[in-house]
């Protein structure tokens, strides 16, 4: 695992653990074997937790903020996914001893994550019924997103943008606090930044969203849901 020097990596104490448990609302967490080797890492905007190609020795759980997985392929950047508070990242890689991160794990904003070593996940989390249920939910959600992404690639850019807003704002009940640039949305949906700007302006004129710099607020969920259901 490669961690930038500017990051703040904290050891655990009883107070920190109780705050984490309350913040994440994960009642199964125990400050014992389940937390062996687990670290709380605070990341600044655009700081990297893991680099593309790093050995996947740990997965991570987002405590606050958001993480983007950025893949570089032949000088072309794309965002594979965005992971928000309460979601696991990299857990699918933990079953493969030789797995490497397919993209760099980068903070979208001020973000805190728990890094969970593979051995701790496999030996303790996977053997706790409630933790296993939580992991399975995260895996199912990720598989569902991959399937949706394959279908959305055949859709118009506007439908892809609406699908992006649906997933990362509406479904996560995070309607106005996520900071993300137009370029990052373009990288996530596979479009040009200029096209994203035009789509967002159209949605803003329709009263569905409001934009201010890098902040997008959802004003009319039903408008976006209806457009998505209609394929545009």
PDB file of N, CA, C and O in Angstrom, residues 38 40 47 51 76 82 84 92 107 117 120 125 131 144 148 152 201 217:
ATOM      1  N   UNK A  38      -6.209  -2.730  10.866  1.00  0.00           N
ATOM      2  CA  UNK A  38      -7.068  -1.732  10.229  1.00  0.00           C
ATOM      3  C   UNK A  38      -6.580  -0.333  10.607  1.00  0.00           C
ATOM      4  O   UNK A  38      -6.230  -0.074  11.766  1.00  0.00           O
ATOM      5  N   UNK A  40      -7.230   4.048  10.076  1.00  0.00           N
ATOM      6  CA  UNK A  40      -8.072   5.159   9.631  1.00  0.00           C
ATOM      7  C   UNK A  40      -7.168   6.158   8.935  1.00  0.00           C
ATOM      8  O   UNK A  40      -6.206   6.662   9.537  1.00  0.00           O
ATOM      9  N   UNK A  47      -5.822  13.331  -3.204  1.00  0.00           N
ATOM     10  CA  UNK A  47      -4.738  12.491  -2.705  1.00  0.00           C
ATOM     11  C   UNK A  47      -5.030  11.029  -3.034  1.00  0.00           C
ATOM     12  O   UNK A  47      -6.185  10.603  -3.069  1.00  0.00           O
ATOM     13  N   UNK A  51      -2.324   3.194  -5.845  1.00  0.00           N
ATOM     14  CA  UNK A  51      -2.064   3.524  -7.245  1.00  0.00           C
ATOM     15  C   UNK A  51      -2.452   2.350  -8.142  1.00  0.00           C
ATOM     16  O   UNK A  51      -2.414   1.191  -7.719  1.00  0.00           O
ATOM     17  N   UNK A  76      -5.326   7.753 -21.700  1.00  0.00           N
ATOM     18  CA  UNK A  76      -6.730   8.143 -21.587  1.00  0.00           C
ATOM     19  C   UNK A  76      -7.226   7.786 -20.190  1.00  0.00           C
ATOM     20  O   UNK A  76      -7.170   6.628 -19.784  1.00  0.00           O
ATOM     21  N   UNK A  82     -17.355   5.486  -8.417  1.00  0.00           N
ATOM     22  CA  UNK A  82     -17.222   6.401  -7.287  1.00  0.00           C
ATOM     23  C   UNK A  82     -17.802   5.696  -6.064  1.00  0.00           C
ATOM     24  O   UNK A  82     -18.890   5.118  -6.122  1.00  0.00           O
ATOM     25  N   UNK A  84     -18.813   5.984  -1.983  1.00  0.00           N
ATOM     26  CA  UNK A  84     -19.190   6.991  -0.999  1.00  0.00           C
ATOM     27  C   UNK A  84     -19.254   6.415   0.410  1.00  0.00           C
ATOM     28  O   UNK A  84     -18.993   5.230   0.635  1.00  0.00           O
ATOM     29  N   UNK A  92     -13.868  -7.033  -3.968  1.00  0.00           N
ATOM     30  CA  UNK A  92     -13.869  -8.115  -4.956  1.00  0.00           C
ATOM     31  C   UNK A  92     -12.460  -8.607  -5.261  1.00  0.00           C
ATOM     32  O   UNK A  92     -12.281  -9.731  -5.732  1.00  0.00           O
ATOM     33  N   UNK A 107      -9.086  10.459  -3.612  1.00  0.00           N
ATOM     34  CA  UNK A 107     -10.141  11.177  -2.890  1.00  0.00           C
ATOM     35  C   UNK A 107     -10.742  12.270  -3.768  1.00  0.00           C
ATOM     36  O   UNK A 107     -10.022  13.073  -4.353  1.00  0.00           O
ATOM     37  N   UNK A 117      -6.882  -4.908   5.975  1.00  0.00           N
ATOM     38  CA  UNK A 117      -5.992  -5.897   5.346  1.00  0.00           C
ATOM     39  C   UNK A 117      -6.761  -7.128   4.881  1.00  0.00           C
ATOM     40  O   UNK A 117      -7.751  -7.533   5.496  1.00  0.00           O
ATOM     41  N   UNK A 120      -7.291  -9.796   7.503  1.00  0.00           N
ATOM     42  CA  UNK A 120      -8.316  -9.459   8.504  1.00  0.00           C
ATOM     43  C   UNK A 120      -9.705  -9.645   7.923  1.00  0.00           C
ATOM     44  O   UNK A 120     -10.607 -10.177   8.577  1.00  0.00           O
ATOM     45  N   UNK A 125     -13.806 -10.699   9.223  1.00  0.00           N
ATOM     46  CA  UNK A 125     -15.036 -10.111   8.686  1.00  0.00           C
ATOM     47  C   UNK A 125     -15.885 -11.174   7.989  1.00  0.00           C
ATOM     48  O   UNK A 125     -17.091 -11.229   8.194  1.00  0.00           O
ATOM     49  N   UNK A 131     -21.248  -9.045   9.378  1.00  0.00           N
ATOM     50  CA  UNK A 131     -20.245  -8.432   8.493  1.00  0.00           C
ATOM     51  C   UNK A 131     -20.326  -9.044   7.105  1.00  0.00           C
ATOM     52  O   UNK A 131     -20.235  -8.342   6.089  1.00  0.00           O
ATOM     53  N   UNK A 144     -24.482  -4.987  -9.690  1.00  0.00           N
ATOM     54  CA  UNK A 144     -25.633  -4.323 -10.309  1.00  0.00           C
ATOM     55  C   UNK A 144     -25.186  -3.074 -11.064  1.00  0.00           C
ATOM     56  O   UNK A 144     -25.636  -2.817 -12.186  1.00  0.00           O
ATOM     57  N   UNK A 148     -25.564  -2.179 -15.031  1.00  0.00           N
ATOM     58  CA  UNK A 148     -26.195  -0.930 -15.472  1.00  0.00           C
ATOM     59  C   UNK A 148     -25.255  -0.147 -16.383  1.00  0.00           C
ATOM     60  O   UNK A 148     -25.690   0.438 -17.388  1.00  0.00           O
ATOM     61  N   UNK A 152     -25.938   1.326 -20.060  1.00  0.00           N
ATOM     62  CA  UNK A 152     -25.911   2.770 -20.281  1.00  0.00           C
ATOM     63  C   UNK A 152     -24.936   3.176 -21.383  1.00  0.00           C
ATOM     64  O   UNK A 152     -25.105   4.228 -21.999  1.00  0.00           O
ATOM     65  N   UNK A 201     -26.510  22.063 -18.191  1.00  0.00           N
ATOM     66  CA  UNK A 201     -27.236  23.318 -18.397  1.00  0.00           C
ATOM     67  C   UNK A 201     -28.685  23.043 -18.800  1.00  0.00           C
ATOM     68  O   UNK A 201     -29.612  23.733 -18.357  1.00  0.00           O
ATOM     69  N   UNK A 217     -26.724  20.272  -7.031  1.00  0.00           N
ATOM     70  CA  UNK A 217     -27.836  19.982  -6.121  1.00  0.00           C
ATOM     71  C   UNK A 217     -29.011  19.455  -6.924  1.00  0.00           C
ATOM     72  O   UNK A 217     -29.337  19.987  -7.991  1.00  0.00           O
TER      73      UNK A 217
END
